[in-house]
Short mmCIF file of C-alpha atoms in Angstrom, two decimals:
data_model
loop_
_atom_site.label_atom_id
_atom_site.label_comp_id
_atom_site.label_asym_id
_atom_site.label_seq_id
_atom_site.Cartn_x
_atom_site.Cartn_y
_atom_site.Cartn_z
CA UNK A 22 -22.71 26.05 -12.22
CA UNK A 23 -23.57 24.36 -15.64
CA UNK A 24 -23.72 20.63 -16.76
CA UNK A 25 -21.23 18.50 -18.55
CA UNK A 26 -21.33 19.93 -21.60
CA UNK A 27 -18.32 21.70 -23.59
CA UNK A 28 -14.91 19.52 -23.02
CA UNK A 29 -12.72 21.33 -21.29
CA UNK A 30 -8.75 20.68 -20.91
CA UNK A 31 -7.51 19.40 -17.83
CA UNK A 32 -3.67 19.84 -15.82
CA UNK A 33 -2.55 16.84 -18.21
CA UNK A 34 -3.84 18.28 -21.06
CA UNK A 35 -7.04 15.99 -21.82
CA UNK A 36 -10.44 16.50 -22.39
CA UNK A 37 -12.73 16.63 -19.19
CA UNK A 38 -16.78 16.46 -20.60
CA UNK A 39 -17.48 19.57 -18.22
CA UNK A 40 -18.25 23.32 -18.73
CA UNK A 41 -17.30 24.28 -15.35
CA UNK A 42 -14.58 25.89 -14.44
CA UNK A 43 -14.70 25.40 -10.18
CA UNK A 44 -15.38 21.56 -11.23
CA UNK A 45 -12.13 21.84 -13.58
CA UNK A 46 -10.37 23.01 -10.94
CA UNK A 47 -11.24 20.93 -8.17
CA UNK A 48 -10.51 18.13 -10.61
CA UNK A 49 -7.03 18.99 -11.14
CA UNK A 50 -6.45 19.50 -7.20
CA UNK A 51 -7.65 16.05 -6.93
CA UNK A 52 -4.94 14.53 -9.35
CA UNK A 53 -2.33 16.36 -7.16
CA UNK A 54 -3.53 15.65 -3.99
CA UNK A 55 -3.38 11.67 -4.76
CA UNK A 56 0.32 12.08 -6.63
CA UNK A 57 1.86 14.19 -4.10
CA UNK A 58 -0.06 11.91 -1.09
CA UNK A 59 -1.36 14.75 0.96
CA UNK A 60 -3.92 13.96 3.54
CA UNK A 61 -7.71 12.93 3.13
CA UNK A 62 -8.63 16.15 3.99
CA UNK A 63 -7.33 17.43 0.66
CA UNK A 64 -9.07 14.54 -1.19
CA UNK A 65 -12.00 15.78 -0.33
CA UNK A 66 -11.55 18.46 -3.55
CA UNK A 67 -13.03 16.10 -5.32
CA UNK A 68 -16.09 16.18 -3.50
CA UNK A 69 -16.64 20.05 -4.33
CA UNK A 70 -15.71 18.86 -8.31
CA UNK A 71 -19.38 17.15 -7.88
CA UNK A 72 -20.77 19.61 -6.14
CA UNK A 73 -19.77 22.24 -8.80
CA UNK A 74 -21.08 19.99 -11.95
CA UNK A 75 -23.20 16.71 -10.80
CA UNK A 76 -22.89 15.94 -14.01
CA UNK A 77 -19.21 15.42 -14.91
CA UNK A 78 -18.02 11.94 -15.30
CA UNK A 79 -14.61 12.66 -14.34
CA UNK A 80 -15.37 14.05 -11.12
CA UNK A 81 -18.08 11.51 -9.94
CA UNK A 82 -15.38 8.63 -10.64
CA UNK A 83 -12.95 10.96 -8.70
CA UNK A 84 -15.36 11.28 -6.09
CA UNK A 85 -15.92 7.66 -5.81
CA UNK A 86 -11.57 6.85 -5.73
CA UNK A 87 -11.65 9.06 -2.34
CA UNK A 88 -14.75 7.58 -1.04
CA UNK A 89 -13.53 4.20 -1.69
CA UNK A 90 -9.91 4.83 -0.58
CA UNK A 91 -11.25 6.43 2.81
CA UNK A 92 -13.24 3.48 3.59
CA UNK A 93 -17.14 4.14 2.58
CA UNK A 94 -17.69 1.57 0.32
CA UNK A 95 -21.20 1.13 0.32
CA UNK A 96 -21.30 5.28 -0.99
CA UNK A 97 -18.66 4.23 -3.50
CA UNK A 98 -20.23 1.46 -5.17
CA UNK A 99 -23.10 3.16 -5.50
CA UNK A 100 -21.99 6.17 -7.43
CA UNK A 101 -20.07 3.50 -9.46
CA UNK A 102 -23.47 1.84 -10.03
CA UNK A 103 -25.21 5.13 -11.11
CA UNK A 104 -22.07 5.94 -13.72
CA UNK A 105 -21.82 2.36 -15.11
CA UNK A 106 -25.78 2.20 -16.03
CA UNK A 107 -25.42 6.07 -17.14
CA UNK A 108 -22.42 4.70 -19.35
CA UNK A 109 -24.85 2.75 -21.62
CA UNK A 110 -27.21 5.57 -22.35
CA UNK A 111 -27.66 8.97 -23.72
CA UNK A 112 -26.74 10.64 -21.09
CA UNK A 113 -23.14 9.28 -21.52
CA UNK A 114 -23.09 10.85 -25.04
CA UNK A 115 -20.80 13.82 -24.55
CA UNK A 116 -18.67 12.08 -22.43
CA UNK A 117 -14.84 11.34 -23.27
CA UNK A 118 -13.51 8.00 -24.20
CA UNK A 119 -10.88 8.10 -21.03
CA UNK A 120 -13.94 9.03 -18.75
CA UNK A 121 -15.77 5.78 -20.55
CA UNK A 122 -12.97 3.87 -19.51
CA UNK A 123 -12.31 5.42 -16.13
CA UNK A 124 -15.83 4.25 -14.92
CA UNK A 125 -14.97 1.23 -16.68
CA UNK A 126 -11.67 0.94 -15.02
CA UNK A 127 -13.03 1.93 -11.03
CA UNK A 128 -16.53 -0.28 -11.65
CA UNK A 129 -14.08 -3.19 -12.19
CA UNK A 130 -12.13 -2.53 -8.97
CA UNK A 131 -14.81 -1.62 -6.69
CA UNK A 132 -17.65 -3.11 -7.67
CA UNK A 133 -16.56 -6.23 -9.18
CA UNK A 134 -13.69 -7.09 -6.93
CA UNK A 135 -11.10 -7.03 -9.85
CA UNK A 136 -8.02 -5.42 -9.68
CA UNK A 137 -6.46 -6.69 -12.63
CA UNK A 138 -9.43 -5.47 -15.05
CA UNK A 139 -8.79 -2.33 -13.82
CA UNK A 140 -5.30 -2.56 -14.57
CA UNK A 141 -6.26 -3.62 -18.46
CA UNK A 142 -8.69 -0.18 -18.38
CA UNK A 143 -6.00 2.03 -17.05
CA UNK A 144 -3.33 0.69 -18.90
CA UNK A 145 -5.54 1.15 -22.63
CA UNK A 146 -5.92 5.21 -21.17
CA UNK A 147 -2.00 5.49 -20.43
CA UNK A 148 -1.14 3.81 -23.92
CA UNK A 149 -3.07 6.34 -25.55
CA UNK A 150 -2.85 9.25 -23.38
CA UNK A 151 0.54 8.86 -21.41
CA UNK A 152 0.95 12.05 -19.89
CA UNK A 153 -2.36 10.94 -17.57
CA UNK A 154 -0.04 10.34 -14.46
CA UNK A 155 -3.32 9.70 -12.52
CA UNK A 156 -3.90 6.81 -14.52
CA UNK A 157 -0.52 5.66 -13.77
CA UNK A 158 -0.47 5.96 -10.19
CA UNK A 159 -4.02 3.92 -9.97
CA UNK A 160 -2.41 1.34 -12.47
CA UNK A 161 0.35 1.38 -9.77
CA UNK A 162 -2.00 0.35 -6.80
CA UNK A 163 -3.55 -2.52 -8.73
CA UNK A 164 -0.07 -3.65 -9.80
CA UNK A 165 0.50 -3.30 -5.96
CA UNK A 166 -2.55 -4.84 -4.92
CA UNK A 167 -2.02 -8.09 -6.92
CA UNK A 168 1.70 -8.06 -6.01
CA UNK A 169 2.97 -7.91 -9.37
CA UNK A 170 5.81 -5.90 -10.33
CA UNK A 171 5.70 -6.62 -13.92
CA UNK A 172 2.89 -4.57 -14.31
CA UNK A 173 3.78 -1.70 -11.85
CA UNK A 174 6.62 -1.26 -14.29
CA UNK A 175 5.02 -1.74 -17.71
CA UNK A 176 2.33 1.22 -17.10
CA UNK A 177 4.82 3.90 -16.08
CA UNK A 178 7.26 2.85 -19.03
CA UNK A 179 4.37 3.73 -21.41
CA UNK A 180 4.08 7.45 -19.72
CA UNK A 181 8.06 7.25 -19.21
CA UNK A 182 8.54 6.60 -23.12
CA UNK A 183 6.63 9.54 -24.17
CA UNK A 184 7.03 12.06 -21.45
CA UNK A 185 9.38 15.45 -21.77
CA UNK A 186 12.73 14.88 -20.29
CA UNK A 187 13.75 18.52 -19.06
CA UNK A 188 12.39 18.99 -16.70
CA UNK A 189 10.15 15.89 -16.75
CA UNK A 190 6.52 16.10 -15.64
CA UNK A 191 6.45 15.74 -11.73
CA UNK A 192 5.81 12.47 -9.53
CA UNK A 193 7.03 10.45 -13.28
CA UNK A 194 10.55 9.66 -11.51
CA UNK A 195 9.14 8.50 -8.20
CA UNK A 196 6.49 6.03 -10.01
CA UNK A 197 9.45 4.85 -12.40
CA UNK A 198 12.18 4.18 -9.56
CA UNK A 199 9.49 1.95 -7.79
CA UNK A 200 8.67 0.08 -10.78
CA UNK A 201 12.23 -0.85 -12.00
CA UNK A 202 12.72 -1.71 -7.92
CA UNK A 203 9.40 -4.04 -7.97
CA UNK A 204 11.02 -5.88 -10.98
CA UNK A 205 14.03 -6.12 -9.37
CA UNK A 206 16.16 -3.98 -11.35
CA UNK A 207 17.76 -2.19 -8.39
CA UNK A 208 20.93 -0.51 -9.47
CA UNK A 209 18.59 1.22 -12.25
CA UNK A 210 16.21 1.90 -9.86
CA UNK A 211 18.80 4.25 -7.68
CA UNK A 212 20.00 5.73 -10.90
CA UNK A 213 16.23 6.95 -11.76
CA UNK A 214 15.67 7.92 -8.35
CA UNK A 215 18.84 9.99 -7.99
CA UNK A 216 17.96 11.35 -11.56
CA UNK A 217 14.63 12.38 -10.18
CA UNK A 218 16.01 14.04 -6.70
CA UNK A 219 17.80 16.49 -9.12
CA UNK A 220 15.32 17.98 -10.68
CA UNK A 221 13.49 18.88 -7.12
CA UNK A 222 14.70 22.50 -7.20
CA UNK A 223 12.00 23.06 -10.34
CA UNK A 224 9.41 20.63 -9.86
CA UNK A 225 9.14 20.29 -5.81
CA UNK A 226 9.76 17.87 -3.18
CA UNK A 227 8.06 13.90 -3.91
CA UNK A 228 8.04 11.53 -1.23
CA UNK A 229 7.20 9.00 -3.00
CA UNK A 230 10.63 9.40 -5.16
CA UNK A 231 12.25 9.02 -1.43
CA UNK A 232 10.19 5.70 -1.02
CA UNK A 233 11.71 4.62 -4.39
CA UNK A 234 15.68 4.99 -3.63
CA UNK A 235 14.52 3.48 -0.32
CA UNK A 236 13.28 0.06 -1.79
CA UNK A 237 16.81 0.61 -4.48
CA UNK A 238 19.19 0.53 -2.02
CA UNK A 239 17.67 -2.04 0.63
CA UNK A 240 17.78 -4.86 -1.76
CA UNK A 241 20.86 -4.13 -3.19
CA UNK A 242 22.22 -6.06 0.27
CA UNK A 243 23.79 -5.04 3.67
CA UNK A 244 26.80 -2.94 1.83
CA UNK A 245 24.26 -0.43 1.41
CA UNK A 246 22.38 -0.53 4.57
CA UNK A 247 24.37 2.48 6.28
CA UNK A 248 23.96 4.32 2.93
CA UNK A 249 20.22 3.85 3.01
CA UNK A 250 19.86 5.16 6.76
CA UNK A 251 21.79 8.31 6.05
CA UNK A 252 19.67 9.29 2.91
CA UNK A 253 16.40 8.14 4.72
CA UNK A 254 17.59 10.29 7.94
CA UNK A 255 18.76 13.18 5.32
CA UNK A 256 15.10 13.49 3.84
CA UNK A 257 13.19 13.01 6.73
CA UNK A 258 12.67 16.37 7.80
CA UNK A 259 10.70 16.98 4.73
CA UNK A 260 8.57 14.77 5.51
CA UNK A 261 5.46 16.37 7.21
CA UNK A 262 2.81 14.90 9.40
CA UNK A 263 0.47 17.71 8.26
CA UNK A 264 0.78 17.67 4.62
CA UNK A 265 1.60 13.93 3.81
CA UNK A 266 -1.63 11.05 3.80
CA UNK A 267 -0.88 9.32 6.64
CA UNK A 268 0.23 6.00 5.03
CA UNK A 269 3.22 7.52 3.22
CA UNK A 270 4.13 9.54 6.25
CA UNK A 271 4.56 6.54 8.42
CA UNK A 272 5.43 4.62 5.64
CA UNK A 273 8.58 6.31 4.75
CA UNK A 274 8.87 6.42 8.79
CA UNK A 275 8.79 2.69 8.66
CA UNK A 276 11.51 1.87 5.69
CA UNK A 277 14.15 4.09 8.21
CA UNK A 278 13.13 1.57 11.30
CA UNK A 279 13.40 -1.24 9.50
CA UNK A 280 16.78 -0.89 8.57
CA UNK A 281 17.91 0.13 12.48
CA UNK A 282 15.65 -2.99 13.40
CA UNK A 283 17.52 -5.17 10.95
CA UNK A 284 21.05 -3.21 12.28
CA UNK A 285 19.65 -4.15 15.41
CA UNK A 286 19.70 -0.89 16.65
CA UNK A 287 16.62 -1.59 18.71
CA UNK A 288 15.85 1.34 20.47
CA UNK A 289 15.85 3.77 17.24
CA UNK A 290 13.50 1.61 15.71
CA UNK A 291 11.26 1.10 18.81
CA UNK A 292 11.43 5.59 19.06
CA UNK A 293 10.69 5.47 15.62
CA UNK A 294 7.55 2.96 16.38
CA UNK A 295 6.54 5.70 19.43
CA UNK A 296 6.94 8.66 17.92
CA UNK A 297 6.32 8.37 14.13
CA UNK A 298 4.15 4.84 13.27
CA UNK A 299 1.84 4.66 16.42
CA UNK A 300 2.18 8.21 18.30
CA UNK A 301 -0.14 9.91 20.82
CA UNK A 302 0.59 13.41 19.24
CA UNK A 303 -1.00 12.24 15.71
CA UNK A 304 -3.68 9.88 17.50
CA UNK A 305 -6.26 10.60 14.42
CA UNK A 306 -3.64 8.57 12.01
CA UNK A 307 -4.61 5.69 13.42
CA UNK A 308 -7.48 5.14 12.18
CA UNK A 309 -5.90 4.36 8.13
CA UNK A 310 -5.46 0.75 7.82
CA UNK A 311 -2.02 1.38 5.83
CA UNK A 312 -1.05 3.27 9.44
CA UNK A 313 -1.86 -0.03 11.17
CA UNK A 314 -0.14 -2.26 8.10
CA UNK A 315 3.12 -0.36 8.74
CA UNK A 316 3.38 -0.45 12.78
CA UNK A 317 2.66 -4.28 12.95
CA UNK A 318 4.68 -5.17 10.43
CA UNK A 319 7.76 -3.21 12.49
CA UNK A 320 6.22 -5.26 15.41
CA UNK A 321 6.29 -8.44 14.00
CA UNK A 322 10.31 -8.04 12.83
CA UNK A 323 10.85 -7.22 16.37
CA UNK A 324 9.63 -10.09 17.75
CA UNK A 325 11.57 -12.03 15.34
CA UNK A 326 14.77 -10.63 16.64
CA UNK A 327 13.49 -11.69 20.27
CA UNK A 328 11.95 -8.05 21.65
CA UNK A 329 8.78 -9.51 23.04
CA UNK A 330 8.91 -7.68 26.34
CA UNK A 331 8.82 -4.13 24.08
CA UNK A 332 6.62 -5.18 21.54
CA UNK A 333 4.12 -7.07 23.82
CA UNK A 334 2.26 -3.60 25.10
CA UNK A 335 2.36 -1.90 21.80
CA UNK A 336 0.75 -5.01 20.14
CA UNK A 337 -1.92 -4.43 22.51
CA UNK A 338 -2.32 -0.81 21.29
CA UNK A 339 -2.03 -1.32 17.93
CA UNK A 340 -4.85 -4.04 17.65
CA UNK A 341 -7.17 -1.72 20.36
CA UNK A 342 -6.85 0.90 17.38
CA UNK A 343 -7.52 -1.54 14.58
CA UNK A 344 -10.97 -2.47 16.28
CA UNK A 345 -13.86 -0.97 14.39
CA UNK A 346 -11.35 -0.11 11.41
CA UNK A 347 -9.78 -3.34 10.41
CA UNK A 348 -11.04 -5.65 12.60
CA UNK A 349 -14.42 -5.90 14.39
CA UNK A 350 -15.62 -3.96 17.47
CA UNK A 351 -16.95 -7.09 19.14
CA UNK A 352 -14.71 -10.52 18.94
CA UNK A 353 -17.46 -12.76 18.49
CA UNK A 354 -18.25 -14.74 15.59
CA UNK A 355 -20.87 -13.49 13.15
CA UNK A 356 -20.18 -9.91 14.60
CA UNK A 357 -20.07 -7.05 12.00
CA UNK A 358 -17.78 -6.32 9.81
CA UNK A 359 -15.60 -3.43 10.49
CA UNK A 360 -15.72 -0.80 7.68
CA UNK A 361 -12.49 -1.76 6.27
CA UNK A 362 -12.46 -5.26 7.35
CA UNK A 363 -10.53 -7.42 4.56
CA UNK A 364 -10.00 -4.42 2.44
CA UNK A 365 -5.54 -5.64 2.35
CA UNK A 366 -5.06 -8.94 2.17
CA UNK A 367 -1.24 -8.98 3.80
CA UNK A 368 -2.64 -6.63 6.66
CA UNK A 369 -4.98 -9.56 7.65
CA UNK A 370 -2.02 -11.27 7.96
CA UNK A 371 -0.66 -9.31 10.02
CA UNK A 372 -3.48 -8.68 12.17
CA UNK A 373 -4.05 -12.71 12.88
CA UNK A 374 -0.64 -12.20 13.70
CA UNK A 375 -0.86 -9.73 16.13
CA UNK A 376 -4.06 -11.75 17.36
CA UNK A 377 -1.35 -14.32 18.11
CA UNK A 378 -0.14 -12.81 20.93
CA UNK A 379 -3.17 -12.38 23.15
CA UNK A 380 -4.52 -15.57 22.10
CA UNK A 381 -2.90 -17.48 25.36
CA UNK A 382 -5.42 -14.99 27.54
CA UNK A 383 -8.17 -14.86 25.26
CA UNK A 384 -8.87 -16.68 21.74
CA UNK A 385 -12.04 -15.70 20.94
CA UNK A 386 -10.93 -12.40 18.81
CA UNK A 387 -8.21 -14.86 17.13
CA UNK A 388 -10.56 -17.43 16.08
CA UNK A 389 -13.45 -15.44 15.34
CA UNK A 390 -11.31 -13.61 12.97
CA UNK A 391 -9.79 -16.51 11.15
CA UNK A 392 -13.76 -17.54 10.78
CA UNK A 393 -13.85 -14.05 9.05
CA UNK A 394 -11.12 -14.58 6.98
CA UNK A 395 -12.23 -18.16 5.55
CA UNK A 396 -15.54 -16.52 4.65
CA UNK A 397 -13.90 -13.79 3.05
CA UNK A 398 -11.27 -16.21 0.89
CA UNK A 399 -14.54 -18.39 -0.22
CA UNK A 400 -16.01 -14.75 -1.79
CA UNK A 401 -13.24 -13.50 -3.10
CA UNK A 402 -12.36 -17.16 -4.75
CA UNK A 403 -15.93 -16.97 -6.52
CA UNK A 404 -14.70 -13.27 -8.27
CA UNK A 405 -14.76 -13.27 -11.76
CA UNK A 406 -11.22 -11.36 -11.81
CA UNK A 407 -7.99 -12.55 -13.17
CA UNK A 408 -6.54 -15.35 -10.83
CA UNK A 409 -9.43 -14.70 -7.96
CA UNK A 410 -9.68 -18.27 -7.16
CA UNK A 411 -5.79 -18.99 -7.30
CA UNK A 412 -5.23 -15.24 -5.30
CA UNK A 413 -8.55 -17.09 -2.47
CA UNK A 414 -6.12 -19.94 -1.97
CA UNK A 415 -2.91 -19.00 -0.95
CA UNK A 416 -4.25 -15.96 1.14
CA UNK A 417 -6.80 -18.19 3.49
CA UNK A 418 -3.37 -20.92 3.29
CA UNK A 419 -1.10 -18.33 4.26
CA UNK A 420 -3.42 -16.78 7.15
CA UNK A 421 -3.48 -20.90 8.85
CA UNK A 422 -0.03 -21.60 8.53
CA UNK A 423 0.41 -18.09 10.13
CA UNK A 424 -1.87 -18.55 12.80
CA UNK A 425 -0.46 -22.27 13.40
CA UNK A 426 3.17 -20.77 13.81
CA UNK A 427 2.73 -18.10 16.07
CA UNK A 428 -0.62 -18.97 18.11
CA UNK A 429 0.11 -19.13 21.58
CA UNK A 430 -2.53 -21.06 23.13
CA UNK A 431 -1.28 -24.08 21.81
CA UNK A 432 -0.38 -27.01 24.02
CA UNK A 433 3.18 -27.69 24.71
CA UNK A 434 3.40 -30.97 23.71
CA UNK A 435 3.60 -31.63 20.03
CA UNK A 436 4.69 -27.82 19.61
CA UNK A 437 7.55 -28.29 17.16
CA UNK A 438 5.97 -30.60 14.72
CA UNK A 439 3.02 -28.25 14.10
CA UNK A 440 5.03 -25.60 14.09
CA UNK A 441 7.66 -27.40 11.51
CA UNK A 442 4.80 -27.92 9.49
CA UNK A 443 3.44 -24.62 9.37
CA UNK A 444 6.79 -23.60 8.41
CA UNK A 445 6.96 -25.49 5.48
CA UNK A 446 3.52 -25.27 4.24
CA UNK A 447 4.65 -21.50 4.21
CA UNK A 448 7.68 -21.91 2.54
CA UNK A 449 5.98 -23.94 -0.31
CA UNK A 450 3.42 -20.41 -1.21
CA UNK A 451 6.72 -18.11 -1.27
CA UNK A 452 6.00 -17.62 -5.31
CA UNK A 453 2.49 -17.18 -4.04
CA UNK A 454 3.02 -14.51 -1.51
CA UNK A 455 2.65 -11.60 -3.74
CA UNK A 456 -1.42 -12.69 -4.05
CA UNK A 457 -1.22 -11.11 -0.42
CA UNK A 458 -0.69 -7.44 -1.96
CA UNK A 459 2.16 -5.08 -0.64
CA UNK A 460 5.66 -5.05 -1.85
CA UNK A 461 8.11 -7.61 -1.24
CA UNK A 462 9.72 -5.49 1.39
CA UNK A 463 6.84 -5.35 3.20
CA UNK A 464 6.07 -9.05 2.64
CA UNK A 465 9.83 -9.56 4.35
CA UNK A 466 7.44 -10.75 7.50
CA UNK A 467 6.42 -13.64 5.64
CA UNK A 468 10.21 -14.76 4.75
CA UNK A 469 10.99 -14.11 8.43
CA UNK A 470 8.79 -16.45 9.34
CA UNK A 471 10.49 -19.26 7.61
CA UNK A 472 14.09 -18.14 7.56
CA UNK A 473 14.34 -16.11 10.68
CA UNK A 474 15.34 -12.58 10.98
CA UNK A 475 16.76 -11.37 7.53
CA UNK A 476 18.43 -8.47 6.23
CA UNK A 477 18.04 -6.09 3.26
CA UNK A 478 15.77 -9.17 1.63
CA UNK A 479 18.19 -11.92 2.36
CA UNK A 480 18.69 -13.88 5.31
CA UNK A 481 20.67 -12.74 8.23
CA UNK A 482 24.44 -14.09 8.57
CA UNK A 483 27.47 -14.36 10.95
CA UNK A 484 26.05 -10.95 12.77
CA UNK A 485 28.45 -10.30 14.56
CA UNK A 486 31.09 -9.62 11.81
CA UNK A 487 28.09 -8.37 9.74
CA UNK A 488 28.43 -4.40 10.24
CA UNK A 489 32.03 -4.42 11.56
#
């Protein structure tokens, strides 16, 4: 069904260097798809986009996002490879300047291991075509990637600053709530997010505009902690195993048992944990590293608050399910790589700490991984990305102080010193923590580690006046 050829005009209004309608098509369903976070299986549109024009630029760096994103690297980088030496030659002639720069943009992140270059790309197509929400939302997960809410912010104020205000284009409020949140401008964040909710009649729900008043109202302290459950609890029912990706279903899952788990309310967050994060009903979830991000991390503030007899059996599950994802099928050193082995640099954090637990019984998979991880830190220092060195540094430090806190095949004696130490060493990276990735939310683990359990970003005080 035809070459790239004639341009033809895309959902956001922008040329596309294709002649095929189906491919057109598919390409638009694959912008949505990503925005509105529906499962995998609707990623997968972008795979047809190819099938209906090879030749389309757009939809072979489409089809190598969902490759990448679902974990097949190895097919990702080398479509990436194909379109980057294409770029430089004739055949790249009737191709768009945004689908230059998109292959510039994903051959940075993919093949060359830097997130912030893609940023730069993504952020040059937004400046001059802001209404390319895709863009945005990419520019989002690099922002996210190299914790750094600065940027999360400055890409969607460029679309925000340009954009129709009624109604405004869909997912923009969602995207802007989180960035004003990530630079912690809370109290504007709500308003954006409320201002956003009210326009769901016309453009549909978001979940992702949920996630944003979430983060809003957490850090704006314990006040709002009740206020936060009721909206979470309020919205959940819209939020559907079937047509959400699985990280943003559990995710949103996860910001509603956080706050019982820093209420204390225990046993909502642990039937949370069992039904929504890690349940036998939606088995096939588990296999998404984000799924596995967002049930340890509950885990690990559990522990903190001294529920080691509940979370001890479902740290067991959790890990079986992360072998031959996120962490190798056989413990032994020099054993393959899983497929998405060191893909999130705070989930390796939480994996050694989940390793942590066992490691009284059994060491090998602790150790073999932290051998893993070094190697990992020494090829991710030699990138030629913004800060890759710096980034190497305090991710391999933060992994060992980790590991030295919360190991527990450690001999008694000389316990508290190491563990002192550990504690301090991790206390020095805190303006280093966002080189881990995630938001600061989810890097709350980290700050519990040194401060003990905390609440709504700040350390816990005098709880038992705290909610009465």
């Amino acid at each position: 069904e035809g070459g790239a050829g004639v341009a033809m005009q895309d959902s956001f209004g922008l040329a596309v260097a294709t002649s095929c309608p189906k491919c057109l098509s598919a390409v638009d369903s694959y912008y949505e798809a990503v925005l509105a976070y529906r499962p995998f299986s609707a990623w997968s549109v972008s795979m047809t986009a190819v099938a209906a024009d090879p030749k389309c630029p757009m939809a072979r760096v489409l089809a190598a996002d969902f490759l990448f994103c679902k974990g097949d690297a190895a097919e990702a980088k080398s479509r990436l490879e194909e379109l980057a030496s294409e770029a430089s030659s004739s055949v790249a002639d009737n191709w768009t300047w945004r689908e230059h720069r998109y292959v510039q943009a994903w051959s940075r992140w993919v093949l060359e291991g830097d997130p912030a270059g893609c940023y730069q790309a993504l952020k040059e197509v937004v400046e001059r075509h802001p209404q390319d929400l895709f863009a945005v939302k990419r520019g989002h997960i690099m922002g996210l990637i190299l914790g750094d809410g600065a940027r999360i912010l400055a890409i969607v104020e460029i679309a925000a600053a340009q954009a129709k205000a009624d109604p405004p284009p869909r997912f923009l409020h969602g995207m802007w709530a989180f960035g004003l949140e990530q630079q912690g401008q809370y109290l504007e964040a709500e308003a954006k997010a409320r201002e956003g909710l009210k326009f769901e009649p016309v453009l549909g729900p978001d979940a992702w505009l949920d996630h944003g008043l979430a983060h809003a109202l957490y850090f704006q302290g314990e006040d709002e902690l009740d206020e936060a459950i009721e909206f979470l609890e309020s919205r959940s029912s819209s939020w559907s195993a079937e047509a959400l990706h699985p990280f943003l279903y559990t995710h949103c899952w996860w910001h509603l048992s956080l706050l019982h788990c820093e209420k204390r309310s225990y046993a909502k967050a642990l039937e949370i944990f069992d039904e929504r994060l890690w349940s036998e009903k939606d088995a096939e979830m588990r296999s998404d590293p984000q799924v596995q991000l967002n049930a340890l991390n509950l885990l690990w503030r559990l522990d903190t608050r001294g529920q080691m007899e509940e979370t001890r059996p479902r740290w067991k599950q959790v890990l079986a399910g992360c072998c031959g994802v996120t962490l190798p099928a056989i413990a032994d050193v020099g054993a393959s790589k899983a497929p998405c082995q060191h893909g999130d640099l705070l989930l390796d954090v939480l994996l050694v700490r989940g390793l942590c637990v066992s490691a009284a019984s059994d060491v090998k998979p602790l150790e073999s991984f932290l051998e893993s991880i070094a190697a990992h830190a020494e090829a991710l220092g030699k990138g030629s990305g913004e800060g890759a060195s710096a980034r190497a540094e305090a991710y391999l430090a933060c992994v060992r102080h980790v590991a030295e806190l919360f190991r527990t095949d450690q001999p008694e004696a000389g316990l508290p010193a190491r563990q002192s130490k550990a504690r301090k060493g991790l206390r020095e990276l805190q303006d280093r923590w966002g080189s881990l990735g995630g938001s600061e939310e989810q890097r709350g683990v980290l700050l519990e580690a040194v401060e003990g359990p905390i609440v709504c970003g700040a350390p816990e005080v005098n709880y038992t006046t705290l909610f009465h």
